[in-house]
mmCIF file of C-alpha atoms and ligand atoms in Angstrom:
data_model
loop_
_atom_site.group_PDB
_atom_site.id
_atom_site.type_symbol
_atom_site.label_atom_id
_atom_site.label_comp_id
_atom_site.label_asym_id
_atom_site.label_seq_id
_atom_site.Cartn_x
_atom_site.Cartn_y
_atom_site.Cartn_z
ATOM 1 C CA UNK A 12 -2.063 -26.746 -0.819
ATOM 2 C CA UNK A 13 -1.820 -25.437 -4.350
ATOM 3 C CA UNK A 14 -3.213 -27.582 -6.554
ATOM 4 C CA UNK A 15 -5.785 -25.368 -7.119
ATOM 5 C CA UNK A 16 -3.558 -23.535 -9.305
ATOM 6 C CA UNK A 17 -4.536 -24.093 -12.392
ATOM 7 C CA UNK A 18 -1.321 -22.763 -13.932
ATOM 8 C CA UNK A 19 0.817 -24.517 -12.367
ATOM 9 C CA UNK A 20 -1.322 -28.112 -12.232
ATOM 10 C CA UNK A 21 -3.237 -28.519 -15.694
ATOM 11 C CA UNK A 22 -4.826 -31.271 -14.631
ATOM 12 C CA UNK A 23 -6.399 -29.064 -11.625
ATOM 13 C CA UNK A 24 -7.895 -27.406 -14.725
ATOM 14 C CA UNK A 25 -9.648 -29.944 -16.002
ATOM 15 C CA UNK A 26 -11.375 -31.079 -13.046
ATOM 16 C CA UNK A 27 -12.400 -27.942 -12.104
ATOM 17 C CA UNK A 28 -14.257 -27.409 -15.957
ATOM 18 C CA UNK A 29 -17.220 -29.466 -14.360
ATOM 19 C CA UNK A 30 -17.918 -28.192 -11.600
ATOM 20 C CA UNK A 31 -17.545 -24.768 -12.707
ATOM 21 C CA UNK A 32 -19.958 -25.598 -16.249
ATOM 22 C CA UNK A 33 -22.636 -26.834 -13.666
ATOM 23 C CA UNK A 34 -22.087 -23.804 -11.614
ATOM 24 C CA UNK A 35 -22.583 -21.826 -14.548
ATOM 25 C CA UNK A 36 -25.678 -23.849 -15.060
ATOM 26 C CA UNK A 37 -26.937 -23.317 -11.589
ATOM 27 C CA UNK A 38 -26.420 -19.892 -11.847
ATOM 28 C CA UNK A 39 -27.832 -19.014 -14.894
ATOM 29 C CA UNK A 40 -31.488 -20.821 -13.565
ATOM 30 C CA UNK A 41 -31.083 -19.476 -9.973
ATOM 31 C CA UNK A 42 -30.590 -15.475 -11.735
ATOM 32 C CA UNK A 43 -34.228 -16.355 -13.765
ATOM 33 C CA UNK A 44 -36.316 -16.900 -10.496
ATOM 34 C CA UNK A 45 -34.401 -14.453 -7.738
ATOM 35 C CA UNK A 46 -35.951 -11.800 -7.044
ATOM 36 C CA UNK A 47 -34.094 -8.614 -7.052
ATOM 37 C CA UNK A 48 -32.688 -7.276 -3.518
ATOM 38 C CA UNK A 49 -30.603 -4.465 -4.577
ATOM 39 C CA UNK A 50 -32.080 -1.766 -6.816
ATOM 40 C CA UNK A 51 -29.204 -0.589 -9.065
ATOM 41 C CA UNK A 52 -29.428 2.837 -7.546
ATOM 42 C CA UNK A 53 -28.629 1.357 -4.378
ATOM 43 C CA UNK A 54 -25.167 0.700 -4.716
ATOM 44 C CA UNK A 55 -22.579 3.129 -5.186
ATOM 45 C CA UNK A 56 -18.924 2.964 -6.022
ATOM 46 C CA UNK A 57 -16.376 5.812 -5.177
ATOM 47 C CA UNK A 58 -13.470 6.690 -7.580
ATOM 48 C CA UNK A 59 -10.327 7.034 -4.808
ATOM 49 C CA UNK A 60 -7.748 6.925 -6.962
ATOM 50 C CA UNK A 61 -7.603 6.545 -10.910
ATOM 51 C CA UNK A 62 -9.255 3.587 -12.285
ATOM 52 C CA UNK A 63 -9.398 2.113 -8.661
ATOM 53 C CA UNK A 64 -13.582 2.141 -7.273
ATOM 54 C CA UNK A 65 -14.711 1.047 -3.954
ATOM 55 C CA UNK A 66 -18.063 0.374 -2.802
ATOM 56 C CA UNK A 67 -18.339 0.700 0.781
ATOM 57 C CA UNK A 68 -20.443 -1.739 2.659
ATOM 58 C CA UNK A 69 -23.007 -0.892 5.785
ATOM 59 C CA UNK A 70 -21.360 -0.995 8.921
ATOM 60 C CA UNK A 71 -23.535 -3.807 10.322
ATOM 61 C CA UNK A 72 -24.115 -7.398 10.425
ATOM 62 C CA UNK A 73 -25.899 -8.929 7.693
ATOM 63 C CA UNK A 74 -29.566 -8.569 7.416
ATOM 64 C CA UNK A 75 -32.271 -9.355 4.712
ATOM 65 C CA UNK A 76 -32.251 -5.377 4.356
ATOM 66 C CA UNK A 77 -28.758 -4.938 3.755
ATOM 67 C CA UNK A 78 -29.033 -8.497 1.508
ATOM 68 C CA UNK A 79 -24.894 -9.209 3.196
ATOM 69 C CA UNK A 80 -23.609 -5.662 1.878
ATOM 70 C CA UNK A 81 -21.893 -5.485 4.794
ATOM 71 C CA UNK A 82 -18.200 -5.143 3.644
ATOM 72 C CA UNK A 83 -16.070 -2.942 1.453
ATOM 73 C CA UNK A 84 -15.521 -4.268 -2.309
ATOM 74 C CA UNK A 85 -14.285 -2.839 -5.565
ATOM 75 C CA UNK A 86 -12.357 -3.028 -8.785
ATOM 76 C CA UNK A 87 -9.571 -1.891 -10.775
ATOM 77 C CA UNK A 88 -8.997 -1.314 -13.915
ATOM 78 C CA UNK A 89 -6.775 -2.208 -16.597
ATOM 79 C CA UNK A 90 -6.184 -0.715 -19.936
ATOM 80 C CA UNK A 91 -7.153 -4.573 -20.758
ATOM 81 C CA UNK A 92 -9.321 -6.460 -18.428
ATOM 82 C CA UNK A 93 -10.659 -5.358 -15.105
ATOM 83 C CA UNK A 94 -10.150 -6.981 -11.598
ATOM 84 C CA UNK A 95 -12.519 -7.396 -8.520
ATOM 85 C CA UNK A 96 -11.456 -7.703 -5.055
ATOM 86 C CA UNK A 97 -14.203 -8.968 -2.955
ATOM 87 C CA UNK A 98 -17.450 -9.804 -4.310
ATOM 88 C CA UNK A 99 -20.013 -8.948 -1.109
ATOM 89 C CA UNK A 100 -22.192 -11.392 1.390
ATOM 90 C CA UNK A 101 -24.416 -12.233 -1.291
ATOM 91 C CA UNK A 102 -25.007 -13.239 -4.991
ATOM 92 C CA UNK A 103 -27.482 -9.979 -5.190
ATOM 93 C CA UNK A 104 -24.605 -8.272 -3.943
ATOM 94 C CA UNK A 105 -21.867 -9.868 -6.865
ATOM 95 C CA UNK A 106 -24.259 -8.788 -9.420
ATOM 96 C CA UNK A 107 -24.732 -5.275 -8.067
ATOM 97 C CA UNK A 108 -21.350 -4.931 -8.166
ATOM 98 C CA UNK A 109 -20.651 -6.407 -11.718
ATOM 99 C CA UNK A 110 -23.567 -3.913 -12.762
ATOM 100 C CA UNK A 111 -21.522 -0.993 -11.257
ATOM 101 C CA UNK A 112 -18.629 -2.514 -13.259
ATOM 102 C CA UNK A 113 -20.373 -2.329 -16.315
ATOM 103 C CA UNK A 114 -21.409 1.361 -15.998
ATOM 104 C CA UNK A 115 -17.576 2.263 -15.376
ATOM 105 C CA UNK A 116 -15.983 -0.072 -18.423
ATOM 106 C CA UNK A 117 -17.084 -2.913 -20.991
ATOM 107 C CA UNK A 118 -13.768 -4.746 -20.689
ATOM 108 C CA UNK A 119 -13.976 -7.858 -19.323
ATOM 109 C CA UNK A 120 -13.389 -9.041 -15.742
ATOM 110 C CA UNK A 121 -10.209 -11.532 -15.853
ATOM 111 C CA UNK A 122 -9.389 -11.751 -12.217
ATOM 112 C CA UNK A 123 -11.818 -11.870 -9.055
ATOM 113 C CA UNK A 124 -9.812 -11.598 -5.979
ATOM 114 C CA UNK A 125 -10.996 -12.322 -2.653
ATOM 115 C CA UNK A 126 -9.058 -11.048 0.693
ATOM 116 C CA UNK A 127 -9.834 -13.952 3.036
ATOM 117 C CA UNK A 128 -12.933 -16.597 4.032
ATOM 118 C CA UNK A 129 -15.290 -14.876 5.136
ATOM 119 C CA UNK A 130 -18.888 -15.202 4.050
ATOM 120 C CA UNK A 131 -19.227 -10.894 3.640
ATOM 121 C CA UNK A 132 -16.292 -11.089 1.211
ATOM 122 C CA UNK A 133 -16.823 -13.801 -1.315
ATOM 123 C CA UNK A 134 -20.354 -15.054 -1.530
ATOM 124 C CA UNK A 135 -21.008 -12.882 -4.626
ATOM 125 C CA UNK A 136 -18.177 -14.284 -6.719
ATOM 126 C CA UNK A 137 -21.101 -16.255 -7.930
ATOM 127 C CA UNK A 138 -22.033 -13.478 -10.129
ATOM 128 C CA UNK A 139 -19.086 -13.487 -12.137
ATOM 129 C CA UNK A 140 -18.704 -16.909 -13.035
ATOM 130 C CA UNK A 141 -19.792 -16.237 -16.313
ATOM 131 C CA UNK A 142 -17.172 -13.544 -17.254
ATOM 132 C CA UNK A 143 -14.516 -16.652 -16.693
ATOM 133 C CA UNK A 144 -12.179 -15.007 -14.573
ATOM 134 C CA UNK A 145 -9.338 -16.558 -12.555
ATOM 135 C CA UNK A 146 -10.716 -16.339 -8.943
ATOM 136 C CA UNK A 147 -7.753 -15.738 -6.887
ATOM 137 C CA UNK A 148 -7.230 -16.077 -3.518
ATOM 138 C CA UNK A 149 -4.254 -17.317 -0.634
ATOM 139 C CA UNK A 150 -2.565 -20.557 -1.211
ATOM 140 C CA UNK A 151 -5.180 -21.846 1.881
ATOM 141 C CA UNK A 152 -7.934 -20.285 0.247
ATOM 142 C CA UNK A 153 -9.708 -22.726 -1.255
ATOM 143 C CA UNK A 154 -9.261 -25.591 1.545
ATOM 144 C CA UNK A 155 -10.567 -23.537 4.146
ATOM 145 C CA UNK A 156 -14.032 -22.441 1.907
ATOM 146 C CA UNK A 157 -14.266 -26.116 1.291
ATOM 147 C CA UNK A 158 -14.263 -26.491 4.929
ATOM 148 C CA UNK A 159 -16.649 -23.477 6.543
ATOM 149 C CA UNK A 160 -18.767 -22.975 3.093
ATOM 150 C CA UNK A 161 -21.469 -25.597 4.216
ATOM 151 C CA UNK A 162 -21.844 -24.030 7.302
ATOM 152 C CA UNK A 163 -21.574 -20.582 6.224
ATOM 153 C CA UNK A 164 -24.231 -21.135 3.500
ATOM 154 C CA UNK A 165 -26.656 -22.861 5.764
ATOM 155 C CA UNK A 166 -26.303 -19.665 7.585
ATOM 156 C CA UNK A 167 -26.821 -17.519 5.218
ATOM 157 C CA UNK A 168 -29.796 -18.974 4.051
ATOM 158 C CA UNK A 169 -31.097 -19.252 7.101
ATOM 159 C CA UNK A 170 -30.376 -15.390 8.221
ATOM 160 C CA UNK A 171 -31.046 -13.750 4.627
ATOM 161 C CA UNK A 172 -33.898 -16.296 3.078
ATOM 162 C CA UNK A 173 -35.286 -15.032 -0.087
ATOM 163 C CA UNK A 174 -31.363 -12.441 -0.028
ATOM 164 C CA UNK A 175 -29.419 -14.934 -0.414
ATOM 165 C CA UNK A 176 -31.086 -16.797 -3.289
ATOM 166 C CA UNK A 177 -28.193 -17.846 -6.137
ATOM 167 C CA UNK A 178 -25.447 -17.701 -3.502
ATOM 168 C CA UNK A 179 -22.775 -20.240 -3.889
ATOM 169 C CA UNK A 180 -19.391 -21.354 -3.497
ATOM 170 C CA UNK A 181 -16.747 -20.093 -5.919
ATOM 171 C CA UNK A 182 -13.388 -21.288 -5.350
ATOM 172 C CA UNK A 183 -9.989 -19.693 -6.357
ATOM 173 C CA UNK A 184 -8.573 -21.212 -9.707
ATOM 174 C CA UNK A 185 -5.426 -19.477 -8.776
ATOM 175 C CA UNK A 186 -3.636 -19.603 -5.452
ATOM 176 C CA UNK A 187 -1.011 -17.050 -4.480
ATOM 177 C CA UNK A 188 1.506 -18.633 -2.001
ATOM 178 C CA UNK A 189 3.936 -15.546 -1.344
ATOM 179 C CA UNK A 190 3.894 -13.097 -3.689
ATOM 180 C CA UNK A 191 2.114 -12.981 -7.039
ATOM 181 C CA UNK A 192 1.830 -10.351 -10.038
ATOM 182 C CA UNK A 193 -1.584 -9.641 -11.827
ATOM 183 C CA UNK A 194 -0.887 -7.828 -15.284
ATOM 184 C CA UNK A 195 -4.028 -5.347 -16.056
ATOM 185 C CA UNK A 196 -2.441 -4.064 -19.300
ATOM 186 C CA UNK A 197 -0.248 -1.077 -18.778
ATOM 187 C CA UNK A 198 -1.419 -1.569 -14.812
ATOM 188 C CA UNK A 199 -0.171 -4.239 -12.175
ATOM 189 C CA UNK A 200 -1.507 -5.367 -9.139
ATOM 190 C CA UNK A 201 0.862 -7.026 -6.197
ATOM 191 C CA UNK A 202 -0.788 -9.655 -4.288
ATOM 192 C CA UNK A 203 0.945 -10.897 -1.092
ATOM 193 C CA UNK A 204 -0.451 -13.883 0.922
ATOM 194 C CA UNK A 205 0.148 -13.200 4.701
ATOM 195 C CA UNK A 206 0.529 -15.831 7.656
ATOM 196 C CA UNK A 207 -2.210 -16.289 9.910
ATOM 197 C CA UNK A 208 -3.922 -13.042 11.275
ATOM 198 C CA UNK A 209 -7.032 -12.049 11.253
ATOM 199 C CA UNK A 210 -7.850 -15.250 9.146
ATOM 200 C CA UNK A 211 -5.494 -17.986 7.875
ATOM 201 C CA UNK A 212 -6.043 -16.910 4.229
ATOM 202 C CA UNK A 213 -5.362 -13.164 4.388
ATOM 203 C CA UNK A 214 -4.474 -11.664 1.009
ATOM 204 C CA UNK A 215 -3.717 -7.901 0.570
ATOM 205 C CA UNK A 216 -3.496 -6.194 -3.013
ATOM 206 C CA UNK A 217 -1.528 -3.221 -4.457
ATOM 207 C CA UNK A 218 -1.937 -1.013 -7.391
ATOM 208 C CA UNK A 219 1.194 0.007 -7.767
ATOM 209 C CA UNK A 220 -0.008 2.533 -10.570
ATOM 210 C CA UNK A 221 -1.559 4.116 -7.988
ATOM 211 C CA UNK A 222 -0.102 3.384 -4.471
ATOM 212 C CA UNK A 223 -3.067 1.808 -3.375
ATOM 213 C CA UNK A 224 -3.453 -0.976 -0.695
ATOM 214 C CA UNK A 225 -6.973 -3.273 -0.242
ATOM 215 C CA UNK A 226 -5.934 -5.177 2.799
ATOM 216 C CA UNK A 227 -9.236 -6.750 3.599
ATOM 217 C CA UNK A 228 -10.324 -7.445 6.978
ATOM 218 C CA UNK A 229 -6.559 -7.144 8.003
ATOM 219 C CA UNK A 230 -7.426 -3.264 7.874
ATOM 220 C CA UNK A 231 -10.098 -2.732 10.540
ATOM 221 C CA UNK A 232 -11.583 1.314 9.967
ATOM 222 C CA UNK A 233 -14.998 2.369 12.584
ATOM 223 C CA UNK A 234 -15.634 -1.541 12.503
ATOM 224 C CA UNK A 235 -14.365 -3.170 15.525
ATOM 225 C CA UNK A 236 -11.039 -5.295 14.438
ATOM 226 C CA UNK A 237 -11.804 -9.088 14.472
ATOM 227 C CA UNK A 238 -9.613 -12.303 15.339
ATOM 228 C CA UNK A 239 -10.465 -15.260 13.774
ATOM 229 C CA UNK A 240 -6.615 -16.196 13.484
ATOM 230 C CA UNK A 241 -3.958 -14.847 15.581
ATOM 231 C CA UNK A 242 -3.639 -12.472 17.895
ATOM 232 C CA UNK A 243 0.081 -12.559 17.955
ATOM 233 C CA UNK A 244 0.346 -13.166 14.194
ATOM 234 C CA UNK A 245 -2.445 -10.297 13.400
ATOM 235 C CA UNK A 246 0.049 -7.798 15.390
ATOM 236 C CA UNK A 247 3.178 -9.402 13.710
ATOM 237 C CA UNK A 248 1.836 -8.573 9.719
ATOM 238 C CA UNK A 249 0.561 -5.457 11.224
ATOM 239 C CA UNK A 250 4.462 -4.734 11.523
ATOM 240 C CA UNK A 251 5.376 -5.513 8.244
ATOM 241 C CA UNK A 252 1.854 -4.486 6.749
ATOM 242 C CA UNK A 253 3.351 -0.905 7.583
ATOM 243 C CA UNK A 254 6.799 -1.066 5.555
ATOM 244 C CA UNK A 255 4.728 -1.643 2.402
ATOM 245 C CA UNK A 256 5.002 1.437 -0.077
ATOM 246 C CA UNK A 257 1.596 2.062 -0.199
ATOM 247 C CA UNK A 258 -0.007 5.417 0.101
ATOM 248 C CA UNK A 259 -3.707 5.096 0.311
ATOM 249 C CA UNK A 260 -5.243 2.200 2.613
ATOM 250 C CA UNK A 261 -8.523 0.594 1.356
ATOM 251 C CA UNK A 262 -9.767 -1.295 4.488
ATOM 252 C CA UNK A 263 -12.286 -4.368 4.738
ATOM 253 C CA UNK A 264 -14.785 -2.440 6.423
ATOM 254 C CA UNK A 265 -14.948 2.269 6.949
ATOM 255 C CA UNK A 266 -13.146 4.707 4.949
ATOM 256 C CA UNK A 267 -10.341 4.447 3.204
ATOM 257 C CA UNK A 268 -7.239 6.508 4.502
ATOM 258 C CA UNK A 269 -3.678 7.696 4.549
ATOM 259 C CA UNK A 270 -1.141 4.796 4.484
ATOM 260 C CA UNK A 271 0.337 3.429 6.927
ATOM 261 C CA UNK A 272 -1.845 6.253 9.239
ATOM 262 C CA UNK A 273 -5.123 4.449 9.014
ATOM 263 C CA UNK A 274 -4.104 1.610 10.919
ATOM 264 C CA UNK A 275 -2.820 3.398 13.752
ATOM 265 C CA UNK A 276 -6.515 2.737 15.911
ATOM 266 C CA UNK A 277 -6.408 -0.904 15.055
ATOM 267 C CA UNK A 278 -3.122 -1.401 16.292
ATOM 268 C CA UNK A 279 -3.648 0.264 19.684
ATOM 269 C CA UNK A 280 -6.490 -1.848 19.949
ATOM 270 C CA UNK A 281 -4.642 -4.770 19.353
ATOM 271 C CA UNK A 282 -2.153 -4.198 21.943
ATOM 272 C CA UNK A 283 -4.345 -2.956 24.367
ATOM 273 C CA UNK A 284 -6.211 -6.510 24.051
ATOM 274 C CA UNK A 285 -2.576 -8.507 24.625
ATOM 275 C CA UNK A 286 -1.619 -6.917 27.489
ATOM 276 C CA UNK A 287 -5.094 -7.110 29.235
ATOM 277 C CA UNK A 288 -5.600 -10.571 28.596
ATOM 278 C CA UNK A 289 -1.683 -11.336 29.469
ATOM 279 C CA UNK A 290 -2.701 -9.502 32.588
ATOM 280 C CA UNK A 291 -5.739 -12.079 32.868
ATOM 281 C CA UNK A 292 -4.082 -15.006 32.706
ATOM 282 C CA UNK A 293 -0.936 -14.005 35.020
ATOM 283 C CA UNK A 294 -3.244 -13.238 37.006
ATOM 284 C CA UNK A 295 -5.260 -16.677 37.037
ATOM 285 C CA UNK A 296 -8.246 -15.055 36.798
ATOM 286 C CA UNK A 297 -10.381 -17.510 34.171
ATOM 287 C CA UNK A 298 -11.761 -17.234 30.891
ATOM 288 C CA UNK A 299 -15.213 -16.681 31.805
ATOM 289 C CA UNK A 300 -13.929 -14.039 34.206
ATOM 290 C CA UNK A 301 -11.750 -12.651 31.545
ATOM 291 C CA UNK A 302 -14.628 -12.151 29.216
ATOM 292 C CA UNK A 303 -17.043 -10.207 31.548
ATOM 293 C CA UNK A 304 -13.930 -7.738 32.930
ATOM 294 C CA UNK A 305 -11.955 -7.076 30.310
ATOM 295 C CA UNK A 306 -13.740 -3.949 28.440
ATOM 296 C CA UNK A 307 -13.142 -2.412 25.628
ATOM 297 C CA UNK A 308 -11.464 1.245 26.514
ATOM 298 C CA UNK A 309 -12.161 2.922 22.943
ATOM 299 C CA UNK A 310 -15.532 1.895 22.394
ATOM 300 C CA UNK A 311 -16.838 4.979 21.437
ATOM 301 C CA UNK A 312 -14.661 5.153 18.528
ATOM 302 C CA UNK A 313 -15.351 1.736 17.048
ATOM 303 C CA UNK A 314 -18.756 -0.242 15.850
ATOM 304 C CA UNK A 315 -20.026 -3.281 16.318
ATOM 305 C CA UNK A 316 -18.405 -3.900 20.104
ATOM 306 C CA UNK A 317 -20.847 -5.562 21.900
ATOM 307 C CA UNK A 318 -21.285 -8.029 18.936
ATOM 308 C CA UNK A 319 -17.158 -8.739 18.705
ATOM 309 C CA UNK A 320 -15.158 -7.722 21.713
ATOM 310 C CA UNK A 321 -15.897 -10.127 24.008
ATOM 311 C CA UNK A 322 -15.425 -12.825 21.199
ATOM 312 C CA UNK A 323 -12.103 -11.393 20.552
ATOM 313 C CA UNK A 324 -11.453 -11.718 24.476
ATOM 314 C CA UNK A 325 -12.032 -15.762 24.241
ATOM 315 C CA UNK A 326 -10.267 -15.765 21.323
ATOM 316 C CA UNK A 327 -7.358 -14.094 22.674
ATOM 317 C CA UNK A 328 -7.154 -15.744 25.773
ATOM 318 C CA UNK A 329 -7.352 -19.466 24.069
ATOM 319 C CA UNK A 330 -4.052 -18.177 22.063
ATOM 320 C CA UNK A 331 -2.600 -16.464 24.766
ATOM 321 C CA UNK A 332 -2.960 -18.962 27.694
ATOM 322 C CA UNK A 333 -0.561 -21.677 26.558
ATOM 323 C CA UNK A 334 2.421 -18.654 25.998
ATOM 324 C CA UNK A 335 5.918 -19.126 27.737
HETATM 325 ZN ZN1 ZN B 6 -13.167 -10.888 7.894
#
């Protein structure tokens, strides 16, 4: 659905001026009692390209150390207004991340972009609710944070306590169905919304000043790649992920890289878990089964396996069991 953009649907405007003034409200009393989780020292941003700044997050899970800094953000900017792409795990995390805006550029911050659902890439939008951006995101966006937000939040809470203080739901004002055009002033960003993959609401974004491609979590770099979507689907945008003219590759989580080089691993990885499982289920050997014997042969090149391969094996094998 798109009637969360507010272009389009004017009335969609309206209703969303209330709940965004008492978010603003919230906000502003929540950022008088939290206490402060990231030191502005702490958190770095890296000029790779001109006028395009990444943080990168730890490779970990989130932790009340790491306050949900777990996953790559950044801006670009404009010779008019600036534009985020993923705001962190966290609301400490937004507003380190608006502070490293504001020691780059004072122009404002008219779009906030976020790549997909999950909680490590849009939990500080928060933090810029008072710069009155558009928050934009894929056409499914904002159902599906409507739908896992509760439970993500609980979590959070839960996991972070006293880190995740001020952290709440921001939906996208905008929704990008296909393709969609940001205007920076004298700079343009291409946003494509992708079918399901690693999520259902993947969202990749170009500077085509520059050449350079944010593709969220559907670039996995040192992190283990994830499915939450499609396995099939994930290998399918992979294909035409690769014909876009990009030339640098800013991933979701690890280093940036050569385009379309830096996706190479992922790929591999990808296939490697399709034809095992395949294997699995021609094989009738079940799930359970599956999950325990089906290892991971690169390990030593990626993170964060123990915590995600087998979950990608269940995954995997849910999708892959019902093929012709
Ligand atoms: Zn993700």
């Amino acid at each position: 659905m798109n009637a969360w953009n507010s272009r389009r649907h004017p009335r969609a405007r309206e209703r969303a001026a209330i709940p965004a003034l008492a978010m603003l409200a919230a906000v502003a009393l929540l950022q008088s009692v939290r206490a402060e989780t990231l030191a502005p020292g702490e958190f770095e941003v890296e000029t790779t390209s001109p006028g395009v700044y990444v943080h990168y997050g730890n490779q970990e899970e989130m932790t009340p150390a790491n306050a949900g800094d777990i996953a790559n953000l950044g801006f670009v900017v404009g010779e008019r207004c600036v534009a985020v792409i993923d705001t962190g795990g966290t609301y400490a995390v937004g507003s380190a991340l608006h502070r490293a805006i504001r020691r780059v550029t004072a122009l404002p911050v008219c779009y906030v972009i976020n790549t997909h659902v999950h909680p490590d890439h849009i939990f500080g939008n928060a933090a810029f609710v008072e710069d009155a951006p558009q928050f934009v995101g894929h056409v499914r966006l904002a159902e599906s944070m409507r739908r896992r937000g509760p439970n993500y939040l609980s979590a959070l809470f839960r996991d972070l306590g006293a880190a995740a203080q001020g952290t709440t739901l921001v939906v996208p004002t905008l929704a990008v169905a296909n393709v969609e055009r940001l205007e920076l002033g004298g700079r343009r960003l291409s946003l494509r919304a992708w079918p399901t993959a690693h999520t259902d609401t993947d969202l990749t974004v170009l500077d085509e000043q520059t050449g350079t491609l944010w593709l969220g979590d559907l670039l996995f770099v040192e992190h283990i790649p994830v499915v939450d979507g499609s396995l099939r689907g994930f290998l399918a945008v992979i294909d035409e992920l690769k014909t876009l003219p990009a030339r640098r590759a800013i991933p979701g989580h690890g280093r940036a890289g050569a385009w379309p080089a830096a996706i190479a691993p992922e790929e591999a990885y990808l296939k490697r878990l399709r034809a095992d499982v395949r294997a699995a289920v021609r094989a009738g050997i079940p799930i359970s089964k599956a999950v325990e014997t089906i290892d991971c042969d690169t390990a030593e090149r990626w993170q964060l396996v123990d915590r995600f391969h087998k979950r990608n094996v269940t995954a995997a094998y849910v999708e892959l069991e019902w093929e012709q």
